[in-house]
């Protein structure tokens, strides 16, 4: 029987309780040695979206690695910032400076850019709740004159 099971059995027999943090530390210490955890942390801190990788695949890789380094991501704002930084390239260039309320919003922005196939469009402005996607689309398609717009 391995150390984890012996420790759990001893704790249960002795009517002692174990916190989640204690269990996690014991589990990680048993099944993931220090060098393995260090490599995962390094992979997470140095990750960048690859050119052959879609936004969805990158988000899945980011999320999977982030589960192993919760101490590096204390809150949603940090997670959002790390995701944008790791996207890099044209995605990060278009997304820096925009305030995203949730991680779901920050994942949706590069997906929209990727879907359009044009990397010149700005993501939605989440700082102005009165300007939803339908209002932005309507105002940008009807505002201004057609002269100089390149449309005929």
PDB file of C-alpha atoms in Angstrom:
ATOM      1  CA  UNK A   1       0.000   0.000   0.000  1.00  0.00           C
ATOM      2  CA  UNK A   2       1.408   3.407  -0.901  1.00  0.00           C
ATOM      3  CA  UNK A   3       2.118   6.343   1.403  1.00  0.00           C
ATOM      4  CA  UNK A   4      -1.011   8.259   0.409  1.00  0.00           C
ATOM      5  CA  UNK A   5      -3.368   5.399   1.234  1.00  0.00           C
ATOM      6  CA  UNK A   6      -1.573   4.637   4.507  1.00  0.00           C
ATOM      7  CA  UNK A   7      -1.782   8.275   5.542  1.00  0.00           C
ATOM      8  CA  UNK A   8      -5.452   8.532   4.622  1.00  0.00           C
ATOM      9  CA  UNK A   9      -6.280   5.282   6.403  1.00  0.00           C
ATOM     10  CA  UNK A  10      -4.306   6.363   9.497  1.00  0.00           C
ATOM     11  CA  UNK A  11      -6.113   9.696   9.534  1.00  0.00           C
ATOM     12  CA  UNK A  12      -9.524   8.062   9.161  1.00  0.00           C
ATOM     13  CA  UNK A  13      -8.820   5.430  11.835  1.00  0.00           C
ATOM     14  CA  UNK A  14      -7.576   8.105  14.220  1.00  0.00           C
ATOM     15  CA  UNK A  15     -10.703  10.231  13.596  1.00  0.00           C
ATOM     16  CA  UNK A  16      -8.522  13.118  12.460  1.00  0.00           C
ATOM     17  CA  UNK A  17      -9.566  15.285   9.577  1.00  0.00           C
ATOM     18  CA  UNK A  18      -7.463  16.488   6.700  1.00  0.00           C
ATOM     19  CA  UNK A  19      -7.972  19.804   4.950  1.00  0.00           C
ATOM     20  CA  UNK A  20      -8.064  20.026   1.179  1.00  0.00           C
ATOM     21  CA  UNK A  21      -4.696  21.809   1.189  1.00  0.00           C
ATOM     22  CA  UNK A  22      -3.146  19.031   3.296  1.00  0.00           C
ATOM     23  CA  UNK A  23      -4.582  16.360   1.009  1.00  0.00           C
ATOM     24  CA  UNK A  24      -3.410  18.202  -2.119  1.00  0.00           C
ATOM     25  CA  UNK A  25       0.112  18.636  -0.720  1.00  0.00           C
ATOM     26  CA  UNK A  26       0.275  14.959   0.232  1.00  0.00           C
ATOM     27  CA  UNK A  27      -1.115  13.847  -3.132  1.00  0.00           C
ATOM     28  CA  UNK A  28       1.175  16.087  -5.198  1.00  0.00           C
ATOM     29  CA  UNK A  29       4.179  15.084  -3.108  1.00  0.00           C
ATOM     30  CA  UNK A  30       3.382  11.427  -3.651  1.00  0.00           C
ATOM     31  CA  UNK A  31       2.596  11.446  -7.361  1.00  0.00           C
ATOM     32  CA  UNK A  32       4.374  14.521  -8.757  1.00  0.00           C
ATOM     33  CA  UNK A  33       7.948  15.097  -7.665  1.00  0.00           C
ATOM     34  CA  UNK A  34       9.446  18.573  -7.344  1.00  0.00           C
ATOM     35  CA  UNK A  35      11.193  18.504 -10.723  1.00  0.00           C
ATOM     36  CA  UNK A  36       7.943  17.535 -12.461  1.00  0.00           C
ATOM     37  CA  UNK A  37       6.032  20.367 -10.756  1.00  0.00           C
ATOM     38  CA  UNK A  38       8.845  22.799 -11.626  1.00  0.00           C
ATOM     39  CA  UNK A  39       8.696  21.761 -15.280  1.00  0.00           C
ATOM     40  CA  UNK A  40       4.916  22.262 -15.391  1.00  0.00           C
ATOM     41  CA  UNK A  41       5.302  25.694 -13.779  1.00  0.00           C
ATOM     42  CA  UNK A  42       8.014  26.628 -16.266  1.00  0.00           C
ATOM     43  CA  UNK A  43       5.889  25.377 -19.184  1.00  0.00           C
ATOM     44  CA  UNK A  44       2.973  27.484 -17.963  1.00  0.00           C
ATOM     45  CA  UNK A  45       4.998  30.649 -17.409  1.00  0.00           C
ATOM     46  CA  UNK A  46       6.681  30.366 -20.820  1.00  0.00           C
ATOM     47  CA  UNK A  47       3.721  29.196 -22.887  1.00  0.00           C
ATOM     48  CA  UNK A  48       2.821  31.037 -26.076  1.00  0.00           C
ATOM     49  CA  UNK A  49       0.185  30.292 -28.661  1.00  0.00           C
ATOM     50  CA  UNK A  50       1.752  28.376 -31.534  1.00  0.00           C
ATOM     51  CA  UNK A  51       1.074  29.444 -35.129  1.00  0.00           C
ATOM     52  CA  UNK A  52      -0.438  26.037 -35.946  1.00  0.00           C
ATOM     53  CA  UNK A  53      -2.737  26.170 -32.911  1.00  0.00           C
ATOM     54  CA  UNK A  54      -6.268  27.547 -32.877  1.00  0.00           C
ATOM     55  CA  UNK A  55      -7.577  29.716 -30.055  1.00  0.00           C
ATOM     56  CA  UNK A  56      -9.697  26.867 -28.659  1.00  0.00           C
ATOM     57  CA  UNK A  57      -6.734  24.476 -28.566  1.00  0.00           C
ATOM     58  CA  UNK A  58      -4.591  27.139 -26.932  1.00  0.00           C
ATOM     59  CA  UNK A  59      -7.270  27.890 -24.309  1.00  0.00           C
ATOM     60  CA  UNK A  60      -7.513  24.178 -23.497  1.00  0.00           C
ATOM     61  CA  UNK A  61      -3.739  23.910 -23.087  1.00  0.00           C
ATOM     62  CA  UNK A  62      -3.674  27.097 -20.970  1.00  0.00           C
ATOM     63  CA  UNK A  63      -6.506  25.875 -18.739  1.00  0.00           C
ATOM     64  CA  UNK A  64      -5.034  22.392 -18.321  1.00  0.00           C
ATOM     65  CA  UNK A  65      -1.638  23.720 -17.252  1.00  0.00           C
ATOM     66  CA  UNK A  66      -3.230  26.383 -15.033  1.00  0.00           C
ATOM     67  CA  UNK A  67      -4.839  23.664 -12.888  1.00  0.00           C
ATOM     68  CA  UNK A  68      -1.348  22.592 -11.850  1.00  0.00           C
ATOM     69  CA  UNK A  69      -0.160  26.073 -10.836  1.00  0.00           C
ATOM     70  CA  UNK A  70      -3.030  27.648  -8.872  1.00  0.00           C
ATOM     71  CA  UNK A  71      -0.548  29.590  -6.732  1.00  0.00           C
ATOM     72  CA  UNK A  72       0.409  31.608  -9.843  1.00  0.00           C
ATOM     73  CA  UNK A  73      -3.194  32.596 -10.590  1.00  0.00           C
ATOM     74  CA  UNK A  74      -4.692  34.059  -7.413  1.00  0.00           C
ATOM     75  CA  UNK A  75      -7.710  35.660  -9.139  1.00  0.00           C
ATOM     76  CA  UNK A  76      -9.655  36.055 -12.391  1.00  0.00           C
ATOM     77  CA  UNK A  77      -7.922  39.331 -13.329  1.00  0.00           C
ATOM     78  CA  UNK A  78      -4.482  37.651 -13.156  1.00  0.00           C
ATOM     79  CA  UNK A  79      -5.748  34.696 -15.187  1.00  0.00           C
ATOM     80  CA  UNK A  80      -7.095  37.043 -17.875  1.00  0.00           C
ATOM     81  CA  UNK A  81      -3.819  38.995 -18.037  1.00  0.00           C
ATOM     82  CA  UNK A  82      -1.716  35.850 -18.284  1.00  0.00           C
ATOM     83  CA  UNK A  83      -3.952  34.483 -21.048  1.00  0.00           C
ATOM     84  CA  UNK A  84      -3.674  37.665 -23.142  1.00  0.00           C
ATOM     85  CA  UNK A  85       0.112  37.772 -22.642  1.00  0.00           C
ATOM     86  CA  UNK A  86       0.449  34.117 -23.628  1.00  0.00           C
ATOM     87  CA  UNK A  87      -1.627  34.621 -26.785  1.00  0.00           C
ATOM     88  CA  UNK A  88       1.041  36.953 -28.089  1.00  0.00           C
ATOM     89  CA  UNK A  89       1.245  38.214 -31.645  1.00  0.00           C
ATOM     90  CA  UNK A  90      -1.625  39.936 -33.351  1.00  0.00           C
ATOM     91  CA  UNK A  91      -4.171  38.699 -30.819  1.00  0.00           C
ATOM     92  CA  UNK A  92      -2.436  40.300 -27.850  1.00  0.00           C
ATOM     93  CA  UNK A  93      -1.750  43.450 -29.893  1.00  0.00           C
ATOM     94  CA  UNK A  94      -5.490  43.870 -30.483  1.00  0.00           C
ATOM     95  CA  UNK A  95      -6.509  42.909 -26.948  1.00  0.00           C
ATOM     96  CA  UNK A  96      -4.083  44.829 -24.747  1.00  0.00           C
ATOM     97  CA  UNK A  97      -5.763  47.726 -22.975  1.00  0.00           C
ATOM     98  CA  UNK A  98      -9.281  46.263 -23.207  1.00  0.00           C
ATOM     99  CA  UNK A  99     -10.868  45.383 -19.874  1.00  0.00           C
ATOM    100  CA  UNK A 100     -12.482  41.941 -20.043  1.00  0.00           C
ATOM    101  CA  UNK A 101     -14.945  41.256 -17.200  1.00  0.00           C
ATOM    102  CA  UNK A 102     -14.596  37.456 -17.304  1.00  0.00           C
ATOM    103  CA  UNK A 103     -12.257  34.778 -18.627  1.00  0.00           C
ATOM    104  CA  UNK A 104     -15.019  33.677 -21.004  1.00  0.00           C
ATOM    105  CA  UNK A 105     -15.044  37.172 -22.518  1.00  0.00           C
ATOM    106  CA  UNK A 106     -11.277  37.193 -22.987  1.00  0.00           C
ATOM    107  CA  UNK A 107     -11.424  33.806 -24.743  1.00  0.00           C
ATOM    108  CA  UNK A 108     -14.239  35.007 -27.006  1.00  0.00           C
ATOM    109  CA  UNK A 109     -12.314  38.023 -28.299  1.00  0.00           C
ATOM    110  CA  UNK A 110      -9.483  36.137 -30.063  1.00  0.00           C
ATOM    111  CA  UNK A 111     -11.993  33.534 -31.255  1.00  0.00           C
ATOM    112  CA  UNK A 112     -13.933  36.313 -32.999  1.00  0.00           C
ATOM    113  CA  UNK A 113     -10.713  37.676 -34.515  1.00  0.00           C
ATOM    114  CA  UNK A 114      -9.712  34.190 -35.652  1.00  0.00           C
ATOM    115  CA  UNK A 115     -13.171  33.474 -37.110  1.00  0.00           C
ATOM    116  CA  UNK A 116     -13.184  36.699 -39.123  1.00  0.00           C
ATOM    117  CA  UNK A 117      -9.749  35.864 -40.441  1.00  0.00           C
ATOM    118  CA  UNK A 118      -8.868  39.526 -40.281  1.00  0.00           C
ATOM    119  CA  UNK A 119      -6.433  40.568 -37.654  1.00  0.00           C
ATOM    120  CA  UNK A 120      -7.144  44.269 -38.087  1.00  0.00           C
ATOM    121  CA  UNK A 121     -10.487  44.367 -36.264  1.00  0.00           C
ATOM    122  CA  UNK A 122     -10.632  45.608 -32.663  1.00  0.00           C
ATOM    123  CA  UNK A 123     -12.360  43.387 -30.107  1.00  0.00           C
ATOM    124  CA  UNK A 124     -15.579  44.508 -28.469  1.00  0.00           C
ATOM    125  CA  UNK A 125     -15.278  47.297 -25.933  1.00  0.00           C
ATOM    126  CA  UNK A 126     -16.470  45.736 -22.679  1.00  0.00           C
ATOM    127  CA  UNK A 127     -16.033  48.989 -20.757  1.00  0.00           C
ATOM    128  CA  UNK A 128     -19.221  50.545 -22.206  1.00  0.00           C
ATOM    129  CA  UNK A 129     -22.250  48.332 -21.449  1.00  0.00           C
ATOM    130  CA  UNK A 130     -24.535  50.524 -23.601  1.00  0.00           C
ATOM    131  CA  UNK A 131     -22.633  49.468 -26.698  1.00  0.00           C
ATOM    132  CA  UNK A 132     -23.515  45.819 -27.164  1.00  0.00           C
ATOM    133  CA  UNK A 133     -22.435  43.923 -30.280  1.00  0.00           C
ATOM    134  CA  UNK A 134     -25.642  44.714 -32.200  1.00  0.00           C
ATOM    135  CA  UNK A 135     -25.400  48.466 -31.497  1.00  0.00           C
ATOM    136  CA  UNK A 136     -21.703  48.539 -32.431  1.00  0.00           C
ATOM    137  CA  UNK A 137     -22.383  46.709 -35.704  1.00  0.00           C
ATOM    138  CA  UNK A 138     -25.327  48.973 -36.546  1.00  0.00           C
ATOM    139  CA  UNK A 139     -23.506  52.188 -35.702  1.00  0.00           C
ATOM    140  CA  UNK A 140     -20.338  51.265 -37.566  1.00  0.00           C
ATOM    141  CA  UNK A 141     -22.217  50.175 -40.689  1.00  0.00           C
ATOM    142  CA  UNK A 142     -24.416  53.293 -40.892  1.00  0.00           C
ATOM    143  CA  UNK A 143     -22.119  55.999 -39.607  1.00  0.00           C
ATOM    144  CA  UNK A 144     -20.048  58.202 -41.862  1.00  0.00           C
ATOM    145  CA  UNK A 145     -20.320  58.695 -45.582  1.00  0.00           C
ATOM    146  CA  UNK A 146     -19.537  56.123 -48.199  1.00  0.00           C
ATOM    147  CA  UNK A 147     -16.906  58.390 -49.740  1.00  0.00           C
ATOM    148  CA  UNK A 148     -13.443  57.085 -49.049  1.00  0.00           C
ATOM    149  CA  UNK A 149     -14.722  53.946 -47.416  1.00  0.00           C
ATOM    150  CA  UNK A 150     -13.782  51.718 -50.300  1.00  0.00           C
ATOM    151  CA  UNK A 151     -17.370  50.492 -50.657  1.00  0.00           C
ATOM    152  CA  UNK A 152     -19.165  50.971 -53.955  1.00  0.00           C
TER     153      UNK A 152
END
